N, CA, C, O and CB atoms as a CASP TS submission, in Angstrom:
PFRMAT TS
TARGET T0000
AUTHOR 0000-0000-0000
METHOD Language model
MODEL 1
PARENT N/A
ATOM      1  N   UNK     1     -20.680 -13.878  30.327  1.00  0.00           N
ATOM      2  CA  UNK     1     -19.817 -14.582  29.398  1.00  0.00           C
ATOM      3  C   UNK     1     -19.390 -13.660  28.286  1.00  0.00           C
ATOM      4  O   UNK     1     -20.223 -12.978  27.690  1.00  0.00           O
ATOM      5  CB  UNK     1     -20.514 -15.807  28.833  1.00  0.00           C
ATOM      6  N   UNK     2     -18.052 -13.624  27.985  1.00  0.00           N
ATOM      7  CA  UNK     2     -17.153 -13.186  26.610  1.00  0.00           C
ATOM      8  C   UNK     2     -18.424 -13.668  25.405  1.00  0.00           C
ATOM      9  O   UNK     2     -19.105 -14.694  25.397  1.00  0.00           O
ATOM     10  CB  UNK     2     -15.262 -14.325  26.408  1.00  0.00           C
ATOM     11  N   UNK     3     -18.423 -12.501  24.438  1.00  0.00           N
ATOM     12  CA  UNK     3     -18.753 -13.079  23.479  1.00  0.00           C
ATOM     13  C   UNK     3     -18.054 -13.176  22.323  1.00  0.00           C
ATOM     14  O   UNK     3     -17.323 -12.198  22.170  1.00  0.00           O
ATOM     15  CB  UNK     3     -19.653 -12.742  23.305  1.00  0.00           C
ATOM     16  N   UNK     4     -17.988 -13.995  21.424  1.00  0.00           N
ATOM     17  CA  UNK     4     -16.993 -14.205  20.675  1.00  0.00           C
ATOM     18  C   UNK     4     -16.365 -13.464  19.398  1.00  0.00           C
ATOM     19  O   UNK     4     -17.102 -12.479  19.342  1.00  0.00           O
ATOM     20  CB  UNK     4     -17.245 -15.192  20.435  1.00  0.00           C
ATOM     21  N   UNK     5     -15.755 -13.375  18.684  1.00  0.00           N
ATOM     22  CA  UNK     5     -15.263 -12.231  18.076  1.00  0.00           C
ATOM     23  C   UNK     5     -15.823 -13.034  16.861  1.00  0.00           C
ATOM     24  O   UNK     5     -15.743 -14.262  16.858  1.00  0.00           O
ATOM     25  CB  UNK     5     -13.585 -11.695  18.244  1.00  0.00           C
ATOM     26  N   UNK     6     -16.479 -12.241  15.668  1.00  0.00           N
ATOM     27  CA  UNK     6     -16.745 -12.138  14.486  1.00  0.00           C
ATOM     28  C   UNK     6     -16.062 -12.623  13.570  1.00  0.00           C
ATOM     29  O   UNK     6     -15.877 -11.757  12.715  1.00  0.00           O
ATOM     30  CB  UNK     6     -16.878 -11.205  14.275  1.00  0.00           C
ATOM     31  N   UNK     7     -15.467 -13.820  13.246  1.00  0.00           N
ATOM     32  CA  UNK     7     -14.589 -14.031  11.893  1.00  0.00           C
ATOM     33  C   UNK     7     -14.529 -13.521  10.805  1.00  0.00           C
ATOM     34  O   UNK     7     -13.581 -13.740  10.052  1.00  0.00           O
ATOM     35  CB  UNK     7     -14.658 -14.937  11.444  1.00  0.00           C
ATOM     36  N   UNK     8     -15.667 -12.625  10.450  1.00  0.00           N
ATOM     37  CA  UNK     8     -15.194 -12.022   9.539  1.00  0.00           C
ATOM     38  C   UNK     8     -14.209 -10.424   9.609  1.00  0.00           C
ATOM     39  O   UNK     8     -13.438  -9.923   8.790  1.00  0.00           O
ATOM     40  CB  UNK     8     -16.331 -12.002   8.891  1.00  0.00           C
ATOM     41  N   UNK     9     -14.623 -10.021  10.832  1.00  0.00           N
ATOM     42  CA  UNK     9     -13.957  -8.994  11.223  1.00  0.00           C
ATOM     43  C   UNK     9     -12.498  -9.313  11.489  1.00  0.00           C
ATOM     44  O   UNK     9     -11.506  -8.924  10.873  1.00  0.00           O
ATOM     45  CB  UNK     9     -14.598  -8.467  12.299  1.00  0.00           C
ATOM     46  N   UNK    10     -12.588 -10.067  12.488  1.00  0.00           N
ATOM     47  CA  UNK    10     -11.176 -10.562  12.492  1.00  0.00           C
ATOM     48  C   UNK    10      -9.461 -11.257  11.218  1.00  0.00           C
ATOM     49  O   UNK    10      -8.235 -11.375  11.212  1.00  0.00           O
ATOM     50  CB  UNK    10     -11.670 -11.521  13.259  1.00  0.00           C
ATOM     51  N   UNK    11     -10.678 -11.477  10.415  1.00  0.00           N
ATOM     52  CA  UNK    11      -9.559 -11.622   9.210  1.00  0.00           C
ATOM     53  C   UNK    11      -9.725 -10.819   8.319  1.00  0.00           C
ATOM     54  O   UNK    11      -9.241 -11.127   7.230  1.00  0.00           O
ATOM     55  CB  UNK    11      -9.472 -12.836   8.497  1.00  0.00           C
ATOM     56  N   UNK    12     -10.544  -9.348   8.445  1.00  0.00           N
ATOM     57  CA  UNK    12     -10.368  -8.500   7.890  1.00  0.00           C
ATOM     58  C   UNK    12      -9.512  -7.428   8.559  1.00  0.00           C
ATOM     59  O   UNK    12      -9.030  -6.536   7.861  1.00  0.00           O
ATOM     60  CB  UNK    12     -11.409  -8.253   7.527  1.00  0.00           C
ATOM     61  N   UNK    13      -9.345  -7.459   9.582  1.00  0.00           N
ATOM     62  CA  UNK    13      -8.352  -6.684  10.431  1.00  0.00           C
ATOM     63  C   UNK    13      -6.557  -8.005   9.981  1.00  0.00           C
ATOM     64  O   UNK    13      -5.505  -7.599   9.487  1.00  0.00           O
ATOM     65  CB  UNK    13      -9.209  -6.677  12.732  1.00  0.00           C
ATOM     66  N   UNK    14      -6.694  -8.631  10.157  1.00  0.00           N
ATOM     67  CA  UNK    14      -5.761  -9.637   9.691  1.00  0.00           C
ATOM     68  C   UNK    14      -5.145  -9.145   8.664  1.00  0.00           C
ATOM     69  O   UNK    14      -4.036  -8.622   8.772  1.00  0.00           O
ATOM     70  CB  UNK    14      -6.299 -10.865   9.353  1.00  0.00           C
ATOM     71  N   UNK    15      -5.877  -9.267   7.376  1.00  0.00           N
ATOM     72  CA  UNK    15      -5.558  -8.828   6.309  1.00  0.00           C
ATOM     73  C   UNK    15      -5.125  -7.283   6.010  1.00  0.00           C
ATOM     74  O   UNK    15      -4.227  -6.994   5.219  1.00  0.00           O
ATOM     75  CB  UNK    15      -6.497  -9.200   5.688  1.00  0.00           C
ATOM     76  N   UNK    16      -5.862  -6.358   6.727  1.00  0.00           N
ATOM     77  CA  UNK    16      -5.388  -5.036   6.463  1.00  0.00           C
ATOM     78  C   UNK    16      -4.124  -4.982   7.461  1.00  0.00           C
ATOM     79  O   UNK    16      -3.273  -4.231   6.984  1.00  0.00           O
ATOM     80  CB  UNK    16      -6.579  -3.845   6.732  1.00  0.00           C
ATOM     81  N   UNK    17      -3.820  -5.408   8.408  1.00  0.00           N
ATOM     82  CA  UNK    17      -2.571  -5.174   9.543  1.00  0.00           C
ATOM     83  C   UNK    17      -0.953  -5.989   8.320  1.00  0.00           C
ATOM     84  O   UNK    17       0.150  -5.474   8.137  1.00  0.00           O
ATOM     85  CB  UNK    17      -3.108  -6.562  11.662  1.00  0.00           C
ATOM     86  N   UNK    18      -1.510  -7.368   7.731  1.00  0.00           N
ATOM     87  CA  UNK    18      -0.415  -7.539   7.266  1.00  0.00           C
ATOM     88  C   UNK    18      -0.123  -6.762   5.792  1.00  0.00           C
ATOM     89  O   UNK    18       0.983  -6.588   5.280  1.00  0.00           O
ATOM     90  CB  UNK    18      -0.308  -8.917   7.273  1.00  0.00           C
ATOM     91  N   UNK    19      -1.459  -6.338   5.250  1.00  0.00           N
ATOM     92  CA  UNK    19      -0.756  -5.313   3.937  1.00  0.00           C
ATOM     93  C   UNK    19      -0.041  -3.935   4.451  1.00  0.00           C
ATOM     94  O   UNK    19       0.759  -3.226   3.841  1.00  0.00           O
ATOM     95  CB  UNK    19      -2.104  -4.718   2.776  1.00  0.00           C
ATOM     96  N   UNK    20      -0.620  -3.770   5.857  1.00  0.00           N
ATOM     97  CA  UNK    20       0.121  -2.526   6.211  1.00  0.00           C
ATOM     98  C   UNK    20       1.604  -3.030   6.280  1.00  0.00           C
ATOM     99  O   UNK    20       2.587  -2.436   5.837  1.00  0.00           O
ATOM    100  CB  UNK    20      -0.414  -1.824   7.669  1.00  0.00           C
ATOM    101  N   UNK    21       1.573  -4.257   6.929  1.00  0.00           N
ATOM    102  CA  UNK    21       3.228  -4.218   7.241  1.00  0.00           C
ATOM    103  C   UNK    21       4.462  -4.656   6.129  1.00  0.00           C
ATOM    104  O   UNK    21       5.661  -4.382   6.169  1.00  0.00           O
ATOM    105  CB  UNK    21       3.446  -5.255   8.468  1.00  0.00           C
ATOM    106  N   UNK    22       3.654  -5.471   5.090  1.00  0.00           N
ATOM    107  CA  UNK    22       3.850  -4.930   4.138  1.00  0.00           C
ATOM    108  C   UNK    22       4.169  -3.939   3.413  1.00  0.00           C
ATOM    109  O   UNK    22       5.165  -4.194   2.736  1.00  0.00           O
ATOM    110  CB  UNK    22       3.468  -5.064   3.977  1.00  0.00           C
ATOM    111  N   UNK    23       3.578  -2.470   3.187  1.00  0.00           N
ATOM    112  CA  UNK    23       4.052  -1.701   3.293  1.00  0.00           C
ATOM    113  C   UNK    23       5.442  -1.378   3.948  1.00  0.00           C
ATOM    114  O   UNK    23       6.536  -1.311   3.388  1.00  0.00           O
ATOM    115  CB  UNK    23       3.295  -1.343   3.532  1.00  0.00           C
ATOM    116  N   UNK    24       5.124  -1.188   5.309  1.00  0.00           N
ATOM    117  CA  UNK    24       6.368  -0.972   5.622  1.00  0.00           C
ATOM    118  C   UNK    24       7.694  -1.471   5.335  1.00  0.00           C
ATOM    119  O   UNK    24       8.696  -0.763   5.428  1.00  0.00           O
ATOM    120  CB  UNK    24       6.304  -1.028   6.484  1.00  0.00           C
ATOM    121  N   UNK    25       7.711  -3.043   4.885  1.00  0.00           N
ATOM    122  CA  UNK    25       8.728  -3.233   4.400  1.00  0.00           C
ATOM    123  C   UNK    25       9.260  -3.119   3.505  1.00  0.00           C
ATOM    124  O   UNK    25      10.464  -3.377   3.501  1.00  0.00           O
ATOM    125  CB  UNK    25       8.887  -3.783   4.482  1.00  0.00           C
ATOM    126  N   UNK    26       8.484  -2.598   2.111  1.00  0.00           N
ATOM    127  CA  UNK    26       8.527  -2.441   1.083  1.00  0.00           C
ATOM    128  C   UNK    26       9.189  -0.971   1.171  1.00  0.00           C
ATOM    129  O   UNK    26       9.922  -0.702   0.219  1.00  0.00           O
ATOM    130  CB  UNK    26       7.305  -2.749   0.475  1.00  0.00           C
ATOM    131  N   UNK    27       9.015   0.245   2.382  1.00  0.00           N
ATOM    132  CA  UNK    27       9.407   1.565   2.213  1.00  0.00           C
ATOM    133  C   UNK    27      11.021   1.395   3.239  1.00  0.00           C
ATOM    134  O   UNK    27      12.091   1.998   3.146  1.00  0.00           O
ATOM    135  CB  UNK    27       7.984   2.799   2.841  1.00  0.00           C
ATOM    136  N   UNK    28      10.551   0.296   4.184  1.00  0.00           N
ATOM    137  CA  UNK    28      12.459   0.186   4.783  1.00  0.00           C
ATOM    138  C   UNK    28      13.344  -0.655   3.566  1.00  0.00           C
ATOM    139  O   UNK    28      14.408  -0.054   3.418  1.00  0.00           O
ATOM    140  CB  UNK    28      12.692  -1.083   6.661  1.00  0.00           C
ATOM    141  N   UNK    29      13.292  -1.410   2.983  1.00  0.00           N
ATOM    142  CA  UNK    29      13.915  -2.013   1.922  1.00  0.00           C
ATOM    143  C   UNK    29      14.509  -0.432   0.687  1.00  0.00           C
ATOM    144  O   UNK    29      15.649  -0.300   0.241  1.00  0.00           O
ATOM    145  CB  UNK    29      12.537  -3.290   1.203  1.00  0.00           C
ATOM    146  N   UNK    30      13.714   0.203   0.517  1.00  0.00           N
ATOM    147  CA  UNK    30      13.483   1.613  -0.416  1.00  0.00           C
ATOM    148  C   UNK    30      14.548   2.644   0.381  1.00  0.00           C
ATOM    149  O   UNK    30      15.400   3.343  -0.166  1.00  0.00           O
ATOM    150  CB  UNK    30      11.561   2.329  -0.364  1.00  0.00           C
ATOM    151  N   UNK    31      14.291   2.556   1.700  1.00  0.00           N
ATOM    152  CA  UNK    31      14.909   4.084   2.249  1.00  0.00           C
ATOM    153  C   UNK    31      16.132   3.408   3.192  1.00  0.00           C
ATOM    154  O   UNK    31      17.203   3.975   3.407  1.00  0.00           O
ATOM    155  CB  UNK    31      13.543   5.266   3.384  1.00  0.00           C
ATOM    156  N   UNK    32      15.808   2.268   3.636  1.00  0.00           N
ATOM    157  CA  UNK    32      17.388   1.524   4.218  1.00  0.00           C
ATOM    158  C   UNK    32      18.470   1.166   3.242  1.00  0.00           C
ATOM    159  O   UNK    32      19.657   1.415   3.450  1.00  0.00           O
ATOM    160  CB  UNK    32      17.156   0.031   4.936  1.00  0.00           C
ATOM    161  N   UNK    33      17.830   0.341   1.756  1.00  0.00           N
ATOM    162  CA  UNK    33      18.545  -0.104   1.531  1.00  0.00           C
ATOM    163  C   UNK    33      19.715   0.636   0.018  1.00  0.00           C
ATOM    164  O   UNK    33      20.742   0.288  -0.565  1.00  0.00           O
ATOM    165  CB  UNK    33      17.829  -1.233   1.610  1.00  0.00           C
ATOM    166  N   UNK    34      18.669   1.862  -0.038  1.00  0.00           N
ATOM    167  CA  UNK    34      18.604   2.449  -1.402  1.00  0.00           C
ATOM    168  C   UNK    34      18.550   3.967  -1.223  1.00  0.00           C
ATOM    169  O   UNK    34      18.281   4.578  -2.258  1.00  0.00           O
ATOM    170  CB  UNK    34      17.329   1.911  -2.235  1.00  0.00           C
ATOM    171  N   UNK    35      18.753   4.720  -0.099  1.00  0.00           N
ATOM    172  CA  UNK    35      19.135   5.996   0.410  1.00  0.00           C
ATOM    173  C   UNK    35      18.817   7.203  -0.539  1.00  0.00           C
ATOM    174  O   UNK    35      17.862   7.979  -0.585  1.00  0.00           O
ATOM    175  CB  UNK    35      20.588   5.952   0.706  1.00  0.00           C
ATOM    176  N   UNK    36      20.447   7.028  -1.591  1.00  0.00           N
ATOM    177  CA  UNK    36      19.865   8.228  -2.490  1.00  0.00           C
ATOM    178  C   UNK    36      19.388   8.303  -3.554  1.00  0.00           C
ATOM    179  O   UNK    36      19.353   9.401  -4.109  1.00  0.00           O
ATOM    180  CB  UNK    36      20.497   8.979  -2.735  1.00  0.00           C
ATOM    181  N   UNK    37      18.708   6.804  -4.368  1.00  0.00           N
ATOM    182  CA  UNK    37      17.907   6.516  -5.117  1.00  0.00           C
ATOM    183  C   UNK    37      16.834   7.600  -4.446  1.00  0.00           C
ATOM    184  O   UNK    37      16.607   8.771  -4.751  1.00  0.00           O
ATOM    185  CB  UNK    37      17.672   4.985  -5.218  1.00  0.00           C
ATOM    186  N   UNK    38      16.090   6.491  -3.097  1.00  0.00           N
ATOM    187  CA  UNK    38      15.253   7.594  -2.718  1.00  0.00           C
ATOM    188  C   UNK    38      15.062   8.728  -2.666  1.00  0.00           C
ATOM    189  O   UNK    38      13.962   9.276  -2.727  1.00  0.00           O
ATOM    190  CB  UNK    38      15.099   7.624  -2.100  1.00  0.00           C
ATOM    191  N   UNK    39      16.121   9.242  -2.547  1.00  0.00           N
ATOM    192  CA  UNK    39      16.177  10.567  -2.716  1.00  0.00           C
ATOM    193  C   UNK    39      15.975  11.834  -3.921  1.00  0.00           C
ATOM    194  O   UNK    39      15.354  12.884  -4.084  1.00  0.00           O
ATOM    195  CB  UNK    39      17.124  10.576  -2.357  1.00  0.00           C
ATOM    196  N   UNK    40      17.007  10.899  -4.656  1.00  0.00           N
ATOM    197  CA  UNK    40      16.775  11.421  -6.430  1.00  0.00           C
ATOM    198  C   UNK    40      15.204  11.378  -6.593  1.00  0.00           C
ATOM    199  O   UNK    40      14.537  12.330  -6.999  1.00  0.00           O
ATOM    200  CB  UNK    40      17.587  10.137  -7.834  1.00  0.00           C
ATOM    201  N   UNK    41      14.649  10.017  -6.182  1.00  0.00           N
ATOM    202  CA  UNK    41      13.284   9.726  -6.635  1.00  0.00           C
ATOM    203  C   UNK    41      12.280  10.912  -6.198  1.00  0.00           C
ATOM    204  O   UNK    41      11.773  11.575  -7.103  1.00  0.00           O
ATOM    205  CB  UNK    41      12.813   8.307  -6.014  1.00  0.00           C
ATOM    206  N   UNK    42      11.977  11.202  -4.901  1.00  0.00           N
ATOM    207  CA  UNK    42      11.836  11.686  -4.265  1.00  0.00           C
ATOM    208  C   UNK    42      12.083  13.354  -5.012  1.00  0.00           C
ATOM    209  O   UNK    42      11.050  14.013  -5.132  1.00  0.00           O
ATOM    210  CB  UNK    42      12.451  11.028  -3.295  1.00  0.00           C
ATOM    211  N   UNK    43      13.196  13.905  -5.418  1.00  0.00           N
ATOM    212  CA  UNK    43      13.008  15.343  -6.109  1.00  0.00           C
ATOM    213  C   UNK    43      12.690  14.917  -7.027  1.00  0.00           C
ATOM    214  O   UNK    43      11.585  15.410  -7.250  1.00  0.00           O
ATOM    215  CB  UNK    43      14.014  16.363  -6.317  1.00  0.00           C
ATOM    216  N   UNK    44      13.021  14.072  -8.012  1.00  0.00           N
ATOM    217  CA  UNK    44      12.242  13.944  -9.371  1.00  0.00           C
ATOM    218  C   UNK    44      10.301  14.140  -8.984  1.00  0.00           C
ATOM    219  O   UNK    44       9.586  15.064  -9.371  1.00  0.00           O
ATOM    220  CB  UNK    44      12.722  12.054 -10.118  1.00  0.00           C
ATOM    221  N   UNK    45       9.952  13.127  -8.262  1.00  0.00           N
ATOM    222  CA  UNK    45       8.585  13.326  -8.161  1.00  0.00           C
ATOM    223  C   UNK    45       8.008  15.095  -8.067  1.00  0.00           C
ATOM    224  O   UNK    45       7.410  15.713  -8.948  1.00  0.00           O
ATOM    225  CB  UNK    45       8.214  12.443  -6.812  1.00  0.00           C
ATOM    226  N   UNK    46       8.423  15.584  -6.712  1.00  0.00           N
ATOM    227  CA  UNK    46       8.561  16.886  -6.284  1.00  0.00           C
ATOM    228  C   UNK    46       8.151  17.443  -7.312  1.00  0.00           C
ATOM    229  O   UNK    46       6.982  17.812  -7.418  1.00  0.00           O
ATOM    230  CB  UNK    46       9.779  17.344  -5.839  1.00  0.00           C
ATOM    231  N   UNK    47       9.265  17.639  -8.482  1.00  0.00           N
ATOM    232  CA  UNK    47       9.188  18.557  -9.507  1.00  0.00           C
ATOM    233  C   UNK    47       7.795  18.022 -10.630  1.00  0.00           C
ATOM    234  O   UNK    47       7.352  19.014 -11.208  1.00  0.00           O
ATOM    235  CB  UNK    47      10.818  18.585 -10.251  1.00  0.00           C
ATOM    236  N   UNK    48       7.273  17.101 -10.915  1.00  0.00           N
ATOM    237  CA  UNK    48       5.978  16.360 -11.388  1.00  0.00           C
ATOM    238  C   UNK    48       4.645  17.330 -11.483  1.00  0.00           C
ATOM    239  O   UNK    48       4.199  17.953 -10.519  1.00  0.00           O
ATOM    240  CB  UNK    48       5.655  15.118 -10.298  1.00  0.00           C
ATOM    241  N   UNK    49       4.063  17.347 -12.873  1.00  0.00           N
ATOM    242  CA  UNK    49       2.872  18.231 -12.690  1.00  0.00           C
ATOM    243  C   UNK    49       1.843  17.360 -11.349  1.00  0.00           C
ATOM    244  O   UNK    49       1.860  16.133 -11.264  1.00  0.00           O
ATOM    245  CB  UNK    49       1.969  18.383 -14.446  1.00  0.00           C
ATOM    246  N   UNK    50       1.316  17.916 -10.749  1.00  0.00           N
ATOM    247  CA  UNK    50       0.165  17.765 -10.234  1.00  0.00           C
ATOM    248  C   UNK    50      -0.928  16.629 -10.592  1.00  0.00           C
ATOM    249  O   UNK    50      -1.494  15.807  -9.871  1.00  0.00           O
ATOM    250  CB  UNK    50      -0.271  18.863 -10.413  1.00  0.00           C
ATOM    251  N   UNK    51      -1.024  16.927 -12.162  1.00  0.00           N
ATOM    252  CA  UNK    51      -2.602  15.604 -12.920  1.00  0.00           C
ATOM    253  C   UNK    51      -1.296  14.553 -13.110  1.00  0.00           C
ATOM    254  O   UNK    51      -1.400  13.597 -12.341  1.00  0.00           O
ATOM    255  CB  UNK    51      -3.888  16.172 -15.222  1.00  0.00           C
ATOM    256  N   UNK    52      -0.443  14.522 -13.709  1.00  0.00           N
ATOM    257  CA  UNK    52       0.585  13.548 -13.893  1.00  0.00           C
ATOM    258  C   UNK    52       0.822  12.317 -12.297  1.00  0.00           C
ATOM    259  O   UNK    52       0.869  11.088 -12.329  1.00  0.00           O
ATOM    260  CB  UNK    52       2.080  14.642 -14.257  1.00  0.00           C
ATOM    261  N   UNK    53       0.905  13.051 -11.319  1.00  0.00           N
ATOM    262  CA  UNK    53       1.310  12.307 -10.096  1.00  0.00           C
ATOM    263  C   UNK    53      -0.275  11.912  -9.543  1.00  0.00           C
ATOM    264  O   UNK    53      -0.375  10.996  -8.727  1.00  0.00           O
ATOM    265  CB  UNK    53       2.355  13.357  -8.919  1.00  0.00           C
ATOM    266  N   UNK    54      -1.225  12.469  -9.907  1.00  0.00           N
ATOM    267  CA  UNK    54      -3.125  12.086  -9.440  1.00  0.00           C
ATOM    268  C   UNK    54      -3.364  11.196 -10.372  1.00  0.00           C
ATOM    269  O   UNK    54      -3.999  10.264  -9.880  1.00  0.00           O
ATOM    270  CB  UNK    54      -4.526  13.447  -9.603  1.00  0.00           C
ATOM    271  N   UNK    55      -3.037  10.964 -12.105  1.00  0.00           N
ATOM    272  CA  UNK    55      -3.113  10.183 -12.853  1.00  0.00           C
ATOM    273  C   UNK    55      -2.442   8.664 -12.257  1.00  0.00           C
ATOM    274  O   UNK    55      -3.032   7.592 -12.125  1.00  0.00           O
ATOM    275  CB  UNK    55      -2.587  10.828 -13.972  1.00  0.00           C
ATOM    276  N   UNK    56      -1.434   8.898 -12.048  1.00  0.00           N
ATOM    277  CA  UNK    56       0.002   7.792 -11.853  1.00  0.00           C
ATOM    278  C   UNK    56      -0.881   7.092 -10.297  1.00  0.00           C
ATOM    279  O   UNK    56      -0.943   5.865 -10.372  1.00  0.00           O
ATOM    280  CB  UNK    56       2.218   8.945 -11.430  1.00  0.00           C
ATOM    281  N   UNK    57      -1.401   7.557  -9.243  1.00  0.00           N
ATOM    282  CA  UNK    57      -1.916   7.204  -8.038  1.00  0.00           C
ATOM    283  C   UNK    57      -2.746   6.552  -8.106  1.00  0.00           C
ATOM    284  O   UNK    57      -2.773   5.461  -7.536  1.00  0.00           O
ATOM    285  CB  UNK    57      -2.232   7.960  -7.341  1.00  0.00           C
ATOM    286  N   UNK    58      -3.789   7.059  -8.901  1.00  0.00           N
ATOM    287  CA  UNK    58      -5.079   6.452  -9.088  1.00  0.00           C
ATOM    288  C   UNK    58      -5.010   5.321 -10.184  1.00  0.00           C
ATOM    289  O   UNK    58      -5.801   4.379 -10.162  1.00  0.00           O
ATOM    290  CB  UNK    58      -6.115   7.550  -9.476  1.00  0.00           C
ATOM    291  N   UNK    59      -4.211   5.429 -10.968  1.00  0.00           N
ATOM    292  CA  UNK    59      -3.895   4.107 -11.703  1.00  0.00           C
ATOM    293  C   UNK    59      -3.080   2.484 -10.881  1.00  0.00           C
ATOM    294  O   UNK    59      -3.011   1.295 -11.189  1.00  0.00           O
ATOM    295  CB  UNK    59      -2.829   4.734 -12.894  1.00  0.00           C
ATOM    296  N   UNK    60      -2.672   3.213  -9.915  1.00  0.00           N
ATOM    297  CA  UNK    60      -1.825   2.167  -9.220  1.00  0.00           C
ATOM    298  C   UNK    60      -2.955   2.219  -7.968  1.00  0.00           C
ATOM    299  O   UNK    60      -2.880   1.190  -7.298  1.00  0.00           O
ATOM    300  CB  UNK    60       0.051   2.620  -8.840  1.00  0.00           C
ATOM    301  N   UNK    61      -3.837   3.024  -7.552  1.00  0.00           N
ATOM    302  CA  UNK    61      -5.257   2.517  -6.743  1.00  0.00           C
ATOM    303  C   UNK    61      -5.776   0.847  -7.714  1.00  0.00           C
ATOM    304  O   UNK    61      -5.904  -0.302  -7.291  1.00  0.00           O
ATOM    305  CB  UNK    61      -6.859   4.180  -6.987  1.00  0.00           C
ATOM    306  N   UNK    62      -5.915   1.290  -8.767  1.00  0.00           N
ATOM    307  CA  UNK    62      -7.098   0.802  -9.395  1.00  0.00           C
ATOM    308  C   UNK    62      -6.173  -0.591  -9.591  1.00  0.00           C
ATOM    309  O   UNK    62      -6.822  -1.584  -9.260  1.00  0.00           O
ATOM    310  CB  UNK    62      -7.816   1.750 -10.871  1.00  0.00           C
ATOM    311  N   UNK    63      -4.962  -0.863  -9.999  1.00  0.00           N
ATOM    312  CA  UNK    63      -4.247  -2.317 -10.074  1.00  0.00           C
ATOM    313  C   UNK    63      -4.087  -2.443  -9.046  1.00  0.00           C
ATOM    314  O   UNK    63      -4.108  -3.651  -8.809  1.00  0.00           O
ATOM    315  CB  UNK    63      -3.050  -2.638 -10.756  1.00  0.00           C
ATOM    316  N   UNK    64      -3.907  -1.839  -8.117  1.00  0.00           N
ATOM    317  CA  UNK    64      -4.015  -3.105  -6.474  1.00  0.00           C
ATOM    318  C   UNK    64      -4.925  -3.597  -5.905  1.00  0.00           C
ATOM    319  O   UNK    64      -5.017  -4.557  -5.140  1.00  0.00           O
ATOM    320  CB  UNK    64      -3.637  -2.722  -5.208  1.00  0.00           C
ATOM    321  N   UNK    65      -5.880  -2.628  -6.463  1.00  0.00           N
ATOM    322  CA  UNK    65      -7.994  -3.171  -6.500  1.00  0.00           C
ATOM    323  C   UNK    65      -7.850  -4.624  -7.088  1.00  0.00           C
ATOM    324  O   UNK    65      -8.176  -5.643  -6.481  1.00  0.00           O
ATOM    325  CB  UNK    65      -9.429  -1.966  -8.039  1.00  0.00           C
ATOM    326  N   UNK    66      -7.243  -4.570  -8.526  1.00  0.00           N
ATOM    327  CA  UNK    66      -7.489  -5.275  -9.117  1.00  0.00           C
ATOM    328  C   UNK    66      -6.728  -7.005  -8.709  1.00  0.00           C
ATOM    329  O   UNK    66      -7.254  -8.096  -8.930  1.00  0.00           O
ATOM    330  CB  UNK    66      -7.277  -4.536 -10.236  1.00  0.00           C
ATOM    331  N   UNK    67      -5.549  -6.770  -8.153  1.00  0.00           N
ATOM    332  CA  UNK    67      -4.233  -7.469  -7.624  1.00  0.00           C
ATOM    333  C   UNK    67      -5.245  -8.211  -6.724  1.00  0.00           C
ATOM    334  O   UNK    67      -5.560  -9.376  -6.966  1.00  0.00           O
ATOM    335  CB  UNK    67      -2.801  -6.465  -6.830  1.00  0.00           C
ATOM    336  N   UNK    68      -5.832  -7.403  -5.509  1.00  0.00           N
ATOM    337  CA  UNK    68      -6.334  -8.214  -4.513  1.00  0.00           C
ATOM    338  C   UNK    68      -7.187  -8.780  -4.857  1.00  0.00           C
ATOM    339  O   UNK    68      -7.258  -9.948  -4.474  1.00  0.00           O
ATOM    340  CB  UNK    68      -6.649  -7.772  -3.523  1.00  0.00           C
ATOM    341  N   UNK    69      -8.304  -8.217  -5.787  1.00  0.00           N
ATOM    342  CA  UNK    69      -9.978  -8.704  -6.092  1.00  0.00           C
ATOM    343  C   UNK    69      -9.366 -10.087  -6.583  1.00  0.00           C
ATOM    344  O   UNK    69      -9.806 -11.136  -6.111  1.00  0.00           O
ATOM    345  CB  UNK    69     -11.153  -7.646  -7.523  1.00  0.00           C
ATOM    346  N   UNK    70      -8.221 -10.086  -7.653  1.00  0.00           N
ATOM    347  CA  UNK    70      -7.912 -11.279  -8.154  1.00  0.00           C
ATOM    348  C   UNK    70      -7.315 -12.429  -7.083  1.00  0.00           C
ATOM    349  O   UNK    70      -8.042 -13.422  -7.042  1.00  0.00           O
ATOM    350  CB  UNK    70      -6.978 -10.967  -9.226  1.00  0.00           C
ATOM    351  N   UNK    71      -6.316 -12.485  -6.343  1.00  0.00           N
ATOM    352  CA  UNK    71      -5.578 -12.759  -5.462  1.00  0.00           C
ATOM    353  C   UNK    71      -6.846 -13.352  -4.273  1.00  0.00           C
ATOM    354  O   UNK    71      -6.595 -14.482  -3.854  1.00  0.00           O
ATOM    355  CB  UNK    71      -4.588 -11.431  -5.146  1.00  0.00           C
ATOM    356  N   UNK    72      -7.800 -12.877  -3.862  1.00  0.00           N
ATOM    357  CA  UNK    72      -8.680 -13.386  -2.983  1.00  0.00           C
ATOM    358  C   UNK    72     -10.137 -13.849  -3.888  1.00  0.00           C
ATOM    359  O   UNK    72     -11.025 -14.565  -3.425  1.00  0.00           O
ATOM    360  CB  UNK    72      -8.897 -12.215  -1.799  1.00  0.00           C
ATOM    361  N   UNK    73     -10.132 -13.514  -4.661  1.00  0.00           N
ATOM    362  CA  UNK    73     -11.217 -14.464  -5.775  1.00  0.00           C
ATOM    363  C   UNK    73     -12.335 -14.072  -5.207  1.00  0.00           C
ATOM    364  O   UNK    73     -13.418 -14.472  -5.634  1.00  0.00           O
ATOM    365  CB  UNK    73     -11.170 -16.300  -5.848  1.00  0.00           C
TER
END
């Protein structure tokens, strides 16, 4: 006999598959709909010190920590 799949695994794969796709729509909306924004954006960053763009990442780590922790309680 099949044994049955883990609910908690399963809506943790759930949850990470739809923030991924998420993502993705959030970067086709950006690069379909907004071309050479992206683009400008895109060399502006480029040219960015190094601690400036590791600062800016890890700050936007830490509010989507915070987004979800809140958001799923």
């Amino acid at each position: 006999q099949r044994a049955e799949a883990d609910p908690d695994r399963t809506g943790a794969m759930s949850d990470f598959l739809t923030a991924f796709g998420l993502v993705l729509v959030f970067e086709g909306v950006l690069y379909g709909g907004f071309p050479s924004a992206a683009k400008r954006f895109a060399a502006e960053v480029a040219g960015q010190n190094e601690s400036l763009l590791r600062s800016i990442g890890i700050a936007a780590m830490l509010i989507g920590v915070c987004i979800v922790w809140l958001a799923r309680g």
